[in-house]
CSV table of N, CA, C and O in Angstrom, one decimal:
chain,number,residue,atom,x,y,z
A,1,UNK,N,5.1,-12.5,17.4
A,1,UNK,CA,3.9,-12.7,16.6
A,1,UNK,C,2.8,-11.7,17.0
A,1,UNK,O,2.6,-11.4,18.1
A,2,UNK,N,2.1,-11.2,16.0
A,2,UNK,CA,1.0,-10.2,16.2
A,2,UNK,C,-0.2,-10.9,16.7
A,2,UNK,O,-0.7,-11.9,16.3
A,3,UNK,N,-0.8,-10.2,17.7
A,3,UNK,CA,-2.1,-10.7,18.3
A,3,UNK,C,-3.2,-10.4,17.3
A,3,UNK,O,-3.1,-9.4,16.6
A,4,UNK,N,-4.2,-11.3,17.2
A,4,UNK,CA,-5.3,-11.0,16.3
A,4,UNK,C,-6.0,-9.7,16.4
A,4,UNK,O,-6.6,-9.2,15.5
A,5,UNK,N,-6.0,-9.1,17.6
A,5,UNK,CA,-6.7,-7.9,17.8
A,5,UNK,C,-5.9,-6.6,17.4
A,5,UNK,O,-6.4,-5.5,17.4
A,6,UNK,N,-4.6,-6.8,17.2
A,6,UNK,CA,-3.8,-5.7,16.8
A,6,UNK,C,-4.1,-5.1,15.4
A,6,UNK,O,-4.4,-5.9,14.5
A,7,UNK,N,-4.0,-3.8,15.3
A,7,UNK,CA,-4.2,-3.2,14.0
A,7,UNK,C,-3.0,-3.5,13.1
A,7,UNK,O,-1.9,-3.5,13.6
A,8,UNK,N,-3.3,-3.6,11.8
A,8,UNK,CA,-2.2,-3.8,10.9
A,8,UNK,C,-1.9,-2.4,10.2
A,8,UNK,O,-2.8,-1.6,10.1
A,9,UNK,N,-0.7,-2.3,9.9
A,9,UNK,CA,-0.3,-1.1,9.1
A,9,UNK,C,0.0,-1.5,7.7
A,9,UNK,O,0.7,-2.5,7.5
A,10,UNK,N,-0.7,-0.9,6.7
A,10,UNK,CA,-0.5,-1.2,5.3
A,10,UNK,C,0.2,-0.1,4.7
A,10,UNK,O,-0.2,1.0,4.7
A,11,UNK,N,1.3,-0.4,4.0
A,11,UNK,CA,2.1,0.6,3.3
A,11,UNK,C,1.7,0.5,1.8
A,11,UNK,O,1.7,-0.6,1.3
A,12,UNK,N,1.4,1.6,1.2
A,12,UNK,CA,0.9,1.6,-0.2
A,12,UNK,C,1.9,2.3,-1.1
A,12,UNK,O,2.2,3.5,-0.8
A,13,UNK,N,2.3,1.7,-2.1
A,13,UNK,CA,3.2,2.3,-3.1
A,13,UNK,C,2.3,3.3,-3.9
A,13,UNK,O,1.3,2.9,-4.6
A,14,UNK,N,2.6,4.6,-3.9
A,14,UNK,CA,1.7,5.5,-4.6
A,14,UNK,C,2.5,6.3,-5.7
A,14,UNK,O,2.0,7.2,-6.2
A,15,UNK,N,3.7,5.9,-6.0
A,15,UNK,CA,4.4,6.6,-7.0
A,15,UNK,C,4.8,5.8,-8.2
A,15,UNK,O,5.7,6.1,-8.9
A,16,UNK,N,4.1,4.7,-8.4
A,16,UNK,CA,4.3,3.9,-9.7
A,16,UNK,C,5.5,3.0,-9.7
A,16,UNK,O,6.0,2.7,-10.7
A,17,UNK,N,6.0,2.6,-8.5
A,17,UNK,CA,7.1,1.7,-8.5
A,17,UNK,C,6.7,0.3,-8.6
A,17,UNK,O,7.3,-0.5,-9.3
A,18,UNK,N,5.7,-0.1,-7.9
A,18,UNK,CA,5.2,-1.5,-7.9
A,18,UNK,C,3.8,-1.6,-8.5
A,18,UNK,O,3.5,-2.5,-9.3
A,19,UNK,N,3.0,-0.6,-8.2
A,19,UNK,CA,1.6,-0.6,-8.7
A,19,UNK,C,1.4,0.7,-9.6
A,19,UNK,O,2.0,1.7,-9.4
A,20,UNK,N,0.5,0.6,-10.6
A,20,UNK,CA,0.3,1.7,-11.5
A,20,UNK,C,-0.9,2.5,-11.1
A,20,UNK,O,-2.0,2.3,-11.6
A,21,UNK,N,-0.7,3.4,-10.1
A,21,UNK,CA,-1.7,4.3,-9.6
A,21,UNK,C,-2.3,5.2,-10.7
A,21,UNK,O,-3.5,5.3,-10.8
A,22,UNK,N,-1.5,5.8,-11.5
A,22,UNK,CA,-2.0,6.6,-12.6
A,22,UNK,C,-2.9,5.9,-13.6
A,22,UNK,O,-3.9,6.4,-14.0
A,23,UNK,N,-2.4,4.7,-14.0
A,23,UNK,CA,-3.2,4.0,-15.0
A,23,UNK,C,-4.6,3.7,-14.5
A,23,UNK,O,-5.6,3.9,-15.1
A,24,UNK,N,-4.7,3.2,-13.2
A,24,UNK,CA,-6.0,2.9,-12.6
A,24,UNK,C,-6.8,4.1,-12.5
A,24,UNK,O,-8.0,4.1,-12.8
A,25,UNK,N,-6.3,5.2,-12.0
A,25,UNK,CA,-7.0,6.5,-11.9
A,25,UNK,C,-7.5,6.9,-13.3
A,25,UNK,O,-8.7,7.3,-13.4
A,26,UNK,N,-6.7,6.9,-14.3
A,26,UNK,CA,-7.1,7.3,-15.6
A,26,UNK,C,-8.1,6.4,-16.2
A,26,UNK,O,-9.1,6.8,-16.8
A,27,UNK,N,-8.0,5.1,-16.0
A,27,UNK,CA,-9.0,4.1,-16.5
A,27,UNK,C,-10.3,4.4,-15.9
A,27,UNK,O,-11.3,4.4,-16.6
A,28,UNK,N,-10.4,4.5,-14.6
A,28,UNK,CA,-11.7,4.8,-13.9
A,28,UNK,C,-12.3,6.1,-14.3
A,28,UNK,O,-13.5,6.2,-14.6
A,29,UNK,N,-11.4,7.1,-14.5
A,29,UNK,CA,-11.9,8.5,-15.0
A,29,UNK,C,-12.5,8.3,-16.3
A,29,UNK,O,-13.6,8.8,-16.6
A,30,UNK,N,-11.8,7.6,-17.2
A,30,UNK,CA,-12.3,7.4,-18.6
A,30,UNK,C,-13.6,6.7,-18.6
A,30,UNK,O,-14.5,7.0,-19.4
A,31,UNK,N,-13.7,5.7,-17.8
A,31,UNK,CA,-15.0,4.9,-17.7
A,31,UNK,C,-16.1,5.8,-17.2
A,31,UNK,O,-17.2,5.6,-17.7
A,32,UNK,N,-15.9,6.6,-16.2
A,32,UNK,CA,-16.9,7.4,-15.7
A,32,UNK,C,-17.3,8.7,-16.6
A,32,UNK,O,-18.4,9.1,-16.6
A,33,UNK,N,-16.2,9.2,-17.2
A,33,UNK,CA,-16.4,10.4,-18.1
A,33,UNK,C,-15.8,10.1,-19.4
A,33,UNK,O,-14.7,10.7,-19.8
A,34,UNK,N,-16.5,9.3,-20.3
A,34,UNK,CA,-15.9,8.9,-21.5
A,34,UNK,C,-15.7,10.0,-22.6
A,34,UNK,O,-14.8,9.9,-23.5
A,35,UNK,N,-16.3,11.1,-22.4
A,35,UNK,CA,-16.1,12.2,-23.3
A,35,UNK,C,-15.1,13.3,-22.9
A,35,UNK,O,-14.9,14.3,-23.5
A,36,UNK,N,-14.4,12.9,-21.8
A,36,UNK,CA,-13.4,13.8,-21.2
A,36,UNK,C,-12.0,13.2,-21.5
A,36,UNK,O,-11.9,12.0,-21.7
A,37,UNK,N,-11.0,14.1,-21.5
A,37,UNK,CA,-9.6,13.6,-21.7
A,37,UNK,C,-9.0,13.1,-20.4
A,37,UNK,O,-9.6,13.3,-19.3
A,38,UNK,N,-7.9,12.4,-20.5
A,38,UNK,CA,-7.1,12.0,-19.3
A,38,UNK,C,-5.7,12.6,-19.5
A,38,UNK,O,-5.3,12.8,-20.6
A,39,UNK,N,-5.0,12.7,-18.4
A,39,UNK,CA,-3.7,13.2,-18.4
A,39,UNK,C,-2.7,12.1,-18.9
A,39,UNK,O,-3.0,10.9,-18.8
A,40,UNK,N,-1.6,12.6,-19.5
A,40,UNK,CA,-0.7,11.7,-20.1
A,40,UNK,C,0.5,11.5,-19.1
A,40,UNK,O,0.7,12.3,-18.2
A,41,UNK,N,1.4,10.6,-19.4
A,41,UNK,CA,2.6,10.3,-18.6
A,41,UNK,C,3.6,11.5,-18.7
A,41,UNK,O,4.4,11.6,-17.9
A,42,UNK,N,3.4,12.3,-19.8
A,42,UNK,CA,4.4,13.4,-19.9
A,42,UNK,C,3.9,14.7,-19.2
A,42,UNK,O,4.4,15.8,-19.6
A,43,UNK,N,3.1,14.5,-18.2
A,43,UNK,CA,2.7,15.7,-17.5
A,43,UNK,C,3.8,16.4,-16.7
A,43,UNK,O,4.9,15.8,-16.5
A,44,UNK,N,3.6,17.6,-16.3
A,44,UNK,CA,4.6,18.4,-15.7
A,44,UNK,C,4.6,18.5,-14.2
A,44,UNK,O,5.4,19.2,-13.6
A,45,UNK,N,3.8,17.7,-13.5
A,45,UNK,CA,3.7,17.6,-12.1
A,45,UNK,C,3.6,16.2,-11.6
A,45,UNK,O,3.3,15.3,-12.3
A,46,UNK,N,3.9,16.0,-10.3
A,46,UNK,CA,3.9,14.6,-9.8
A,46,UNK,C,2.5,14.1,-9.4
A,46,UNK,O,2.2,13.0,-9.8
A,47,UNK,N,1.7,14.9,-8.8
A,47,UNK,CA,0.4,14.4,-8.3
A,47,UNK,C,-0.6,14.4,-9.5
A,47,UNK,O,-0.8,15.3,-10.2
A,48,UNK,N,-1.4,13.3,-9.5
A,48,UNK,CA,-2.4,13.1,-10.6
A,48,UNK,C,-3.4,14.1,-10.5
A,48,UNK,O,-3.9,14.7,-11.5
A,49,UNK,N,-3.9,14.4,-9.3
A,49,UNK,CA,-5.0,15.4,-9.2
A,49,UNK,C,-4.5,16.8,-9.6
A,49,UNK,O,-5.3,17.5,-10.3
A,50,UNK,N,-3.3,17.1,-9.3
A,50,UNK,CA,-2.8,18.4,-9.8
A,50,UNK,C,-2.7,18.5,-11.3
A,50,UNK,O,-2.9,19.5,-11.9
A,51,UNK,N,-2.3,17.3,-11.9
A,51,UNK,CA,-2.3,17.3,-13.4
A,51,UNK,C,-3.6,17.5,-14.0
A,51,UNK,O,-3.8,18.2,-15.0
A,52,UNK,N,-4.7,16.9,-13.4
A,52,UNK,CA,-6.0,17.1,-13.9
A,52,UNK,C,-6.4,18.5,-13.7
A,52,UNK,O,-7.1,19.1,-14.6
A,53,UNK,N,-6.1,19.2,-12.6
A,53,UNK,CA,-6.4,20.6,-12.4
A,53,UNK,C,-5.7,21.4,-13.5
A,53,UNK,O,-6.4,22.2,-14.1
A,54,UNK,N,-4.4,21.2,-13.7
A,54,UNK,CA,-3.7,22.0,-14.6
A,54,UNK,C,-4.2,21.8,-16.1
A,54,UNK,O,-4.2,22.8,-16.9
A,55,UNK,N,-4.5,20.6,-16.4
A,55,UNK,CA,-4.9,20.3,-17.8
A,55,UNK,C,-6.4,20.6,-18.1
A,55,UNK,O,-6.8,21.0,-19.2
A,56,UNK,N,-7.3,20.3,-17.1
A,56,UNK,CA,-8.7,20.3,-17.4
A,56,UNK,C,-9.5,21.1,-16.4
A,56,UNK,O,-10.7,21.3,-16.6
A,57,UNK,N,-9.0,21.7,-15.4
A,57,UNK,CA,-9.7,22.6,-14.5
A,57,UNK,C,-10.1,21.9,-13.2
A,57,UNK,O,-9.9,20.7,-12.9
A,58,UNK,N,-10.8,22.7,-12.4
A,58,UNK,CA,-11.2,22.3,-11.0
A,58,UNK,C,-12.2,21.2,-11.0
A,58,UNK,O,-12.1,20.3,-10.1
A,59,UNK,N,-13.1,21.1,-11.9
A,59,UNK,CA,-14.1,20.1,-11.9
A,59,UNK,C,-13.4,18.7,-12.2
A,59,UNK,O,-13.7,17.7,-11.5
A,60,UNK,N,-12.5,18.7,-13.1
A,60,UNK,CA,-11.7,17.4,-13.3
A,60,UNK,C,-10.9,17.0,-12.1
A,60,UNK,O,-10.8,15.8,-11.8
A,61,UNK,N,-10.3,18.0,-11.5
A,61,UNK,CA,-9.6,17.7,-10.2
A,61,UNK,C,-10.5,17.1,-9.2
A,61,UNK,O,-10.1,16.1,-8.5
A,62,UNK,N,-11.6,17.7,-9.0
A,62,UNK,CA,-12.6,17.1,-8.0
A,62,UNK,C,-13.0,15.7,-8.4
A,62,UNK,O,-13.1,14.8,-7.5
A,63,UNK,N,-13.2,15.5,-9.6
A,63,UNK,CA,-13.6,14.1,-10.1
A,63,UNK,C,-12.5,13.1,-9.8
A,63,UNK,O,-12.8,12.0,-9.3
A,64,UNK,N,-11.3,13.4,-10.2
A,64,UNK,CA,-10.2,12.5,-10.0
A,64,UNK,C,-10.0,12.2,-8.5
A,64,UNK,O,-9.7,11.1,-8.1
A,65,UNK,N,-10.1,13.3,-7.7
A,65,UNK,CA,-9.9,13.1,-6.2
A,65,UNK,C,-11.0,12.2,-5.7
A,65,UNK,O,-10.7,11.4,-4.8
A,66,UNK,N,-12.2,12.3,-6.2
A,66,UNK,CA,-13.3,11.4,-5.7
A,66,UNK,C,-12.9,10.0,-6.1
A,66,UNK,O,-13.2,9.0,-5.3
A,67,UNK,N,-12.4,9.8,-7.3
A,67,UNK,CA,-12.0,8.4,-7.7
A,67,UNK,C,-10.9,7.9,-6.9
A,67,UNK,O,-11.0,6.7,-6.4
A,68,UNK,N,-9.8,8.6,-6.7
A,68,UNK,CA,-8.6,8.0,-6.0
A,68,UNK,C,-8.8,7.9,-4.5
A,68,UNK,O,-8.0,7.3,-3.8
A,69,UNK,N,-9.8,8.6,-4.0
A,69,UNK,CA,-10.1,8.4,-2.5
A,69,UNK,C,-11.3,7.5,-2.3
A,69,UNK,O,-11.7,7.4,-1.1
A,70,UNK,N,-11.8,6.9,-3.3
A,70,UNK,CA,-13.0,6.0,-3.1
A,70,UNK,C,-12.6,4.7,-2.5
A,70,UNK,O,-11.4,4.2,-2.7
A,71,UNK,N,-13.5,4.1,-1.8
A,71,UNK,CA,-13.3,2.8,-1.2
A,71,UNK,C,-12.9,1.8,-2.2
A,71,UNK,O,-13.5,1.6,-3.2
A,72,UNK,N,-11.8,1.0,-1.9
A,72,UNK,CA,-11.4,0.0,-2.8
A,72,UNK,C,-10.4,0.4,-3.9
A,72,UNK,O,-9.9,-0.5,-4.6
A,73,UNK,N,-10.2,1.7,-4.1
A,73,UNK,CA,-9.3,2.1,-5.1
A,73,UNK,C,-7.9,1.5,-5.0
A,73,UNK,O,-7.4,0.9,-6.0
A,74,UNK,N,-7.3,1.5,-3.8
A,74,UNK,CA,-6.0,1.0,-3.7
A,74,UNK,C,-5.9,-0.5,-3.8
A,74,UNK,O,-4.9,-1.0,-4.3
A,75,UNK,N,-7.0,-1.2,-3.5
A,75,UNK,CA,-7.0,-2.6,-3.7
A,75,UNK,C,-7.1,-3.0,-5.1
A,75,UNK,O,-6.7,-4.1,-5.5
A,76,UNK,N,-7.5,-2.1,-6.0
A,76,UNK,CA,-7.7,-2.4,-7.4
A,76,UNK,C,-6.5,-2.0,-8.3
A,76,UNK,O,-6.6,-2.1,-9.5
A,77,UNK,N,-5.4,-1.5,-7.7
A,77,UNK,CA,-4.3,-1.0,-8.4
A,77,UNK,C,-3.6,-2.2,-9.2
A,77,UNK,O,-3.3,-3.2,-8.6
A,78,UNK,N,-3.4,-2.0,-10.5
A,78,UNK,CA,-2.7,-3.1,-11.2
A,78,UNK,C,-1.2,-3.1,-10.9
A,78,UNK,O,-0.6,-2.0,-10.8
A,79,UNK,N,-0.6,-4.2,-10.8
A,79,UNK,CA,0.8,-4.4,-10.6
A,79,UNK,C,1.5,-4.0,-11.9
A,79,UNK,O,1.1,-4.4,-13.0
A,80,UNK,N,2.7,-3.4,-11.8
A,80,UNK,CA,3.5,-3.2,-12.9
A,80,UNK,C,4.3,-4.5,-13.2
A,80,UNK,O,5.0,-4.9,-12.3
A,81,UNK,N,4.0,-5.1,-14.3
A,81,UNK,CA,4.5,-6.5,-14.6
A,81,UNK,C,6.0,-6.6,-14.3
A,81,UNK,O,6.5,-7.6,-13.7
A,82,UNK,N,6.8,-5.7,-14.8
A,82,UNK,CA,8.3,-5.9,-14.7
A,82,UNK,C,8.8,-5.7,-13.3
A,82,UNK,O,10.0,-5.9,-13.0
A,83,UNK,N,7.9,-5.2,-12.4
A,83,UNK,CA,8.3,-5.0,-11.0
A,83,UNK,C,7.8,-6.2,-10.1
A,83,UNK,O,7.8,-6.0,-8.9
A,84,UNK,N,7.5,-7.3,-10.7
A,84,UNK,CA,7.1,-8.4,-9.9
A,84,UNK,C,8.1,-8.9,-8.9
A,84,UNK,O,9.3,-8.9,-9.1
A,85,UNK,N,7.6,-9.1,-7.7
A,85,UNK,CA,8.5,-9.5,-6.6
A,85,UNK,C,8.9,-11.0,-6.7
A,85,UNK,O,9.7,-11.4,-6.0
A,86,UNK,N,8.2,-11.7,-7.6
A,86,UNK,CA,8.5,-13.2,-7.7
A,86,UNK,C,9.5,-13.5,-8.7
A,86,UNK,O,9.8,-14.7,-8.9
A,87,UNK,N,10.0,-12.6,-9.4
A,87,UNK,CA,10.9,-13.1,-10.4
A,87,UNK,C,11.7,-12.0,-11.0
A,87,UNK,O,12.6,-11.8,-11.6
């Protein structure tokens, strides 16, 4: 059993298997920058920030990086419904 003072290690799914990283990033980007586009699922690269760079330039890459590294971002990721661990 873990002692209360021990640090916990949290593993985060970042490739869309359990949680929808891209959807949350795109939703927040769209909320903050409603007149800008967002990347689509048919992008040609794996990383969301790289997709923003390729499609919209350095400013968009910086913006999405600020979003996905902000406090609470990972806690707010929506679960992919069909990947529910309960059923």
